[in-house]
Short mmCIF file of C-alpha atoms in Angstrom, two decimals:
data_model
loop_
_atom_site.label_atom_id
_atom_site.label_comp_id
_atom_site.label_asym_id
_atom_site.label_seq_id
_atom_site.Cartn_x
_atom_site.Cartn_y
_atom_site.Cartn_z
CA MET A 1 -7.86 13.81 153.78
CA THR A 2 -10.55 11.33 154.86
CA THR A 3 -9.06 8.34 156.64
CA LEU A 4 -10.27 4.76 156.37
CA PRO A 5 -11.57 2.79 159.39
CA PRO A 6 -8.86 0.70 161.08
CA PRO A 7 -8.48 -2.78 159.42
CA THR A 8 -9.24 -4.66 162.58
CA LEU A 9 -11.93 -7.22 161.75
CA GLN A 10 -14.72 -8.20 164.08
CA PRO A 11 -14.06 -11.71 165.50
CA THR A 12 -15.80 -14.58 163.71
CA THR A 13 -16.01 -17.65 165.92
CA ASN A 14 -18.41 -19.69 163.72
CA SER A 15 -16.29 -19.78 160.60
CA ALA A 16 -16.78 -21.94 157.55
CA ALA A 17 -13.31 -20.94 156.33
CA ARG A 18 -10.42 -18.79 157.63
CA ALA A 19 -6.87 -17.72 157.04
CA ALA A 20 -4.22 -17.10 159.73
CA ALA A 21 -1.07 -15.09 159.10
CA ALA A 22 -1.44 -15.88 155.37
CA HIS A 23 1.56 -15.03 153.19
CA LYS A 24 1.86 -15.75 149.48
CA VAL A 25 5.06 -14.65 147.76
CA TYR A 26 5.87 -15.00 144.09
CA GLY A 27 9.42 -14.74 142.79
CA SER A 28 12.43 -13.61 144.83
CA GLY A 29 14.85 -10.69 145.09
CA ASP A 30 14.01 -7.70 142.91
CA SER A 31 11.15 -9.63 141.24
CA GLU A 32 9.51 -10.66 144.51
CA VAL A 33 5.76 -10.01 144.67
CA ARG A 34 3.89 -10.28 148.00
CA ALA A 35 0.42 -11.21 146.84
CA LEU A 36 -0.72 -11.84 150.50
CA ASP A 37 1.15 -10.09 153.29
CA GLY A 38 0.02 -11.57 156.63
CA ILE A 39 -3.75 -11.78 156.27
CA ASP A 40 -5.99 -12.92 159.14
CA VAL A 41 -9.67 -13.24 158.12
CA ALA A 42 -12.59 -15.54 158.72
CA PHE A 43 -15.78 -16.19 156.85
CA GLU A 44 -18.83 -16.91 158.94
CA LYS A 45 -21.13 -19.93 158.30
CA GLY A 46 -24.46 -19.07 156.77
CA LYS A 47 -23.31 -15.68 155.50
CA PHE A 48 -22.62 -14.09 152.10
CA THR A 49 -19.26 -12.28 152.12
CA ALA A 50 -17.70 -10.29 149.25
CA ILE A 51 -13.98 -9.67 148.85
CA MET A 52 -13.13 -6.39 147.11
CA GLY A 53 -10.14 -4.23 146.43
CA PRO A 54 -8.00 -2.63 143.65
CA SER A 55 -6.48 -4.75 140.93
CA GLY A 56 -3.53 -6.66 142.35
CA SER A 57 -4.77 -6.38 145.94
CA GLY A 58 -4.70 -10.15 146.44
CA LYS A 59 -8.45 -10.90 146.13
CA SER A 60 -8.32 -13.94 143.92
CA THR A 61 -5.04 -15.22 145.46
CA LEU A 62 -6.63 -15.20 148.88
CA MET A 63 -9.65 -17.06 147.70
CA HIS A 64 -7.62 -19.61 145.77
CA CYS A 65 -5.48 -20.37 148.83
CA ILE A 66 -8.43 -20.63 151.22
CA ALA A 67 -10.22 -22.87 148.74
CA GLY A 68 -7.27 -25.22 148.49
CA LEU A 69 -6.54 -24.43 144.81
CA ASP A 70 -3.18 -22.89 145.72
CA SER A 71 -0.82 -23.11 148.66
CA LEU A 72 0.47 -20.43 151.02
CA THR A 73 4.16 -19.50 151.29
CA SER A 74 3.54 -19.43 155.11
CA GLY A 75 0.53 -19.32 157.47
CA SER A 76 -2.54 -21.51 157.62
CA VAL A 77 -5.90 -21.84 155.96
CA PHE A 78 -8.87 -23.86 157.22
CA ILE A 79 -12.10 -25.18 155.85
CA GLY A 80 -14.21 -25.64 158.95
CA ASP A 81 -11.72 -27.11 161.45
CA THR A 82 -9.59 -28.81 158.84
CA ASN A 83 -6.15 -27.31 158.26
CA LEU A 84 -5.55 -27.70 154.56
CA SER A 85 -1.81 -27.95 154.96
CA SER A 86 -2.36 -31.22 156.95
CA LEU A 87 -3.99 -32.94 153.98
CA ASN A 88 -2.32 -35.00 151.27
CA ASP A 89 -3.36 -34.52 147.63
CA LYS A 90 -6.04 -37.20 147.71
CA GLU A 91 -7.59 -35.82 150.94
CA LEU A 92 -7.50 -32.28 149.59
CA THR A 93 -9.24 -33.38 146.41
CA GLU A 94 -11.96 -35.19 148.42
CA LEU A 95 -12.47 -32.18 150.68
CA ARG A 96 -12.87 -29.83 147.66
CA ARG A 97 -15.31 -32.19 146.03
CA GLU A 98 -17.45 -32.82 149.12
CA LYS A 99 -17.24 -29.60 151.02
CA VAL A 100 -16.55 -26.80 148.53
CA GLY A 101 -18.33 -25.39 145.48
CA PHE A 102 -16.56 -23.22 142.90
CA VAL A 103 -17.61 -20.65 140.42
CA PHE A 104 -14.87 -18.96 138.40
CA GLN A 105 -14.68 -16.81 135.23
CA ALA A 106 -13.15 -19.74 133.42
CA PHE A 107 -16.22 -21.98 133.36
CA ASN A 108 -14.18 -25.22 133.70
CA LEU A 109 -16.98 -27.31 132.19
CA ILE A 110 -16.35 -30.78 130.77
CA PRO A 111 -16.79 -30.39 126.97
CA THR A 112 -18.05 -33.98 126.44
CA LEU A 113 -20.80 -33.70 129.08
CA ASN A 114 -24.13 -31.95 128.55
CA ALA A 115 -25.31 -29.17 130.83
CA TYR A 116 -27.18 -31.47 133.24
CA GLU A 117 -24.24 -33.84 133.52
CA ASN A 118 -21.94 -30.87 134.23
CA ILE A 119 -24.28 -29.61 136.97
CA THR A 120 -24.43 -32.91 138.73
CA LEU A 121 -20.78 -33.85 138.12
CA PRO A 122 -19.64 -33.21 141.81
CA LEU A 123 -22.42 -35.55 142.98
CA THR A 124 -21.48 -38.13 140.33
CA LEU A 125 -17.84 -38.06 141.36
CA GLY A 126 -18.83 -38.42 144.99
CA LYS A 127 -21.24 -41.25 144.09
CA LYS A 128 -24.12 -39.30 145.60
CA LYS A 129 -27.65 -38.82 144.19
CA GLY A 130 -28.23 -35.45 145.73
CA ASP A 131 -31.52 -33.65 146.45
CA SER A 132 -33.46 -33.80 143.18
CA ALA A 133 -35.99 -31.09 144.31
CA TRP A 134 -33.10 -28.71 145.10
CA ILE A 135 -31.40 -29.47 141.80
CA ASP A 136 -34.60 -28.77 139.96
CA ARG A 137 -34.99 -25.48 141.84
CA VAL A 138 -31.43 -24.48 140.93
CA ILE A 139 -32.04 -25.33 137.24
CA ASP A 140 -35.29 -23.33 137.05
CA THR A 141 -33.85 -20.33 138.91
CA ILE A 142 -30.87 -20.16 136.66
CA SER A 143 -33.18 -20.63 133.63
CA LEU A 144 -31.48 -23.63 132.14
CA ARG A 145 -34.36 -26.09 131.72
CA ASP A 146 -34.44 -25.89 127.94
CA ARG A 147 -30.61 -26.30 127.59
CA LEU A 148 -29.91 -29.29 129.77
CA ASP A 149 -29.07 -31.64 126.87
CA HIS A 150 -26.64 -29.13 125.24
CA ARG A 151 -22.91 -29.43 125.50
CA PRO A 152 -20.79 -26.38 126.47
CA SER A 153 -19.81 -25.76 122.84
CA GLU A 154 -23.50 -25.31 122.06
CA LEU A 155 -24.01 -22.73 124.79
CA SER A 156 -23.19 -19.00 124.95
CA GLY A 157 -20.68 -17.74 127.44
CA GLY A 158 -23.49 -16.52 129.71
CA GLN A 159 -25.21 -19.89 129.55
CA GLN A 160 -21.95 -21.73 130.34
CA GLN A 161 -21.47 -19.53 133.45
CA ARG A 162 -24.98 -20.35 134.59
CA VAL A 163 -24.17 -24.03 134.25
CA ALA A 164 -21.04 -23.44 136.39
CA ILE A 165 -23.09 -21.60 139.02
CA ALA A 166 -25.73 -24.35 139.07
CA ARG A 167 -22.96 -26.99 139.42
CA ALA A 168 -21.55 -25.17 142.50
CA LEU A 169 -24.93 -24.91 144.09
CA ALA A 170 -26.33 -28.32 143.20
CA SER A 171 -24.47 -30.35 145.81
CA GLN A 172 -25.25 -27.88 148.60
CA PRO A 173 -21.58 -27.68 149.74
CA ASP A 174 -20.48 -26.22 153.10
CA ILE A 175 -19.00 -23.19 151.31
CA ILE A 176 -19.08 -21.76 147.79
CA PHE A 177 -16.19 -19.65 146.47
CA ALA A 178 -17.24 -17.47 143.52
CA ASP A 179 -14.76 -15.34 141.47
CA GLU A 180 -16.68 -12.65 139.53
CA PRO A 181 -19.64 -15.11 139.09
CA THR A 182 -21.81 -12.66 137.06
CA GLY A 183 -18.93 -11.16 135.04
CA ASN A 184 -20.08 -12.80 131.83
CA LEU A 185 -23.82 -12.40 132.30
CA ASP A 186 -26.13 -9.63 131.22
CA SER A 187 -27.52 -7.44 134.00
CA LYS A 188 -30.88 -9.12 134.17
CA THR A 189 -29.48 -12.64 134.36
CA GLY A 190 -26.74 -11.45 136.73
CA SER A 191 -29.36 -9.99 139.04
CA GLU A 192 -31.34 -13.26 138.99
CA VAL A 193 -28.20 -15.21 139.86
CA LEU A 194 -27.21 -12.92 142.69
CA THR A 195 -30.77 -12.98 144.06
CA PHE A 196 -30.71 -16.74 144.10
CA MET A 197 -27.29 -16.79 145.76
CA ARG A 198 -28.61 -14.41 148.37
CA ARG A 199 -31.66 -16.60 148.90
CA ALA A 200 -29.46 -19.71 149.19
CA VAL A 201 -27.71 -18.02 152.13
CA THR A 202 -30.76 -16.47 153.79
CA ASP A 203 -33.22 -19.34 153.37
CA LEU A 204 -31.04 -22.40 153.26
CA GLY A 205 -28.03 -21.50 155.32
CA GLN A 206 -25.45 -21.76 152.55
CA THR A 207 -22.12 -19.92 152.91
CA ILE A 208 -20.77 -17.93 149.97
CA VAL A 209 -17.53 -16.03 149.52
CA MET A 210 -17.47 -13.95 146.35
CA VAL A 211 -14.64 -11.93 144.80
CA THR A 212 -16.02 -9.07 142.79
CA HIS A 213 -15.16 -5.53 141.56
CA ASP A 214 -18.83 -4.72 141.07
CA ALA A 215 -20.37 -2.59 143.80
CA VAL A 216 -23.84 -3.65 142.84
CA ALA A 217 -22.96 -7.36 143.05
CA ALA A 218 -21.22 -6.72 146.40
CA SER A 219 -24.37 -5.03 147.80
CA TYR A 220 -26.06 -8.46 147.87
CA ALA A 221 -23.53 -9.62 150.52
CA ASP A 222 -23.89 -9.44 154.27
CA ARG A 223 -20.32 -8.27 154.65
CA ILE A 224 -17.47 -7.00 152.48
CA VAL A 225 -13.77 -7.57 153.27
CA PHE A 226 -11.55 -4.99 151.52
CA LEU A 227 -7.97 -5.75 150.51
CA ALA A 228 -5.14 -3.41 149.49
CA ASP A 229 -1.56 -4.45 148.70
CA GLY A 230 -2.09 -7.98 149.98
CA ARG A 231 -3.45 -6.85 153.35
CA VAL A 232 -6.88 -6.40 154.89
CA ALA A 233 -7.84 -2.73 154.63
CA GLY A 234 -11.24 -2.94 156.40
CA GLU A 235 -14.70 -4.35 156.24
CA MET A 236 -18.31 -3.25 155.75
CA PHE A 237 -21.61 -4.75 156.93
CA SER A 238 -24.99 -4.35 155.33
CA PRO A 239 -23.49 -2.67 152.26
CA THR A 240 -25.18 -0.64 149.61
CA ALA A 241 -23.73 -0.01 146.13
CA GLN A 242 -23.19 3.72 146.96
CA LYS A 243 -21.42 2.95 150.25
CA VAL A 244 -19.16 0.54 148.49
CA LEU A 245 -18.25 2.98 145.76
CA ASP A 246 -17.49 5.66 148.36
CA TYR A 247 -15.29 3.34 150.33
CA LEU A 248 -13.39 2.15 147.25
CA LYS A 249 -12.79 5.73 146.27
CA ARG A 250 -11.30 6.44 149.65
CA LEU A 251 -9.27 3.21 149.50
CA GLY A 252 -7.86 4.35 146.17
CA GLU A 253 -6.72 7.62 147.73
#
C-alpha cells in the first residue's frame, strides 16, 4: 500500500491566522464527536491556502473556529497576533468586520439592500469609504456592473454568490475565509472568480484560506492542507488538479 507523507507541516512564522492544539468536541459520552482533534496549523500572509479532506474531516469547523465564527473546546486560534479567546463579543465583532472577509455557501446577503450596498456593507458598518478604484475593479471582474441596483431576491444563486465574493474582497481585509466559494457558479464564472482571487493574492498581497472539495479550485492555491478525522493529514505546495486527486485517493485508502 502507498503511504502518505508524514503530517508534519512546514513552519510558518509570518502567519495571518493560526490554530494551536485546536480541539472541537460536540456532544458527550457515546454521542461525542471530535470535529477537531489537536490541530496545529498556520496560514501565511500573502498566500492562497486551500483546506481539503473527506466529508466530516473538520474542514469547515476548522475555518469557522479560526475565523471567530465558532469557539474551540480547547486550544487557541489567532488572527495575526490576536488570540480570539481574549476578546469579548464586541471586540470579536469589530475584528471580524475590520480584519476578516467571508465567503460562504449561504450567501448571507441583506435582502433589503441592493447588490452595491451589500458589497460595501463592511465598509459602511466600519464607517469607511474604501478604495473606490479597487471596488470598481472587483465589480467589473466579478461581472456585476449591470446588477448593482438589484436586490438579492432579483438575482440568481450564482449572482448572489458573486455579490458575496465581491463583498469579501471590497474592503481588502487582512484575511479572507472562503467556504466552497464557487460551489454555486458555472464553470466559466467560477474560473473567473478563482483567477481574480489568485490575482488578489499574487498582485495585491491578500491572504485567502479556502475550503473546497474541488481539485480544480484547489489547484489555484499556493498550498493545500489536508485533513482527515479532525487531524492534519499532510500538505501540498504548488498543486495541480491531478496531484490533488491522486493525494485524495490515497488519503481515502
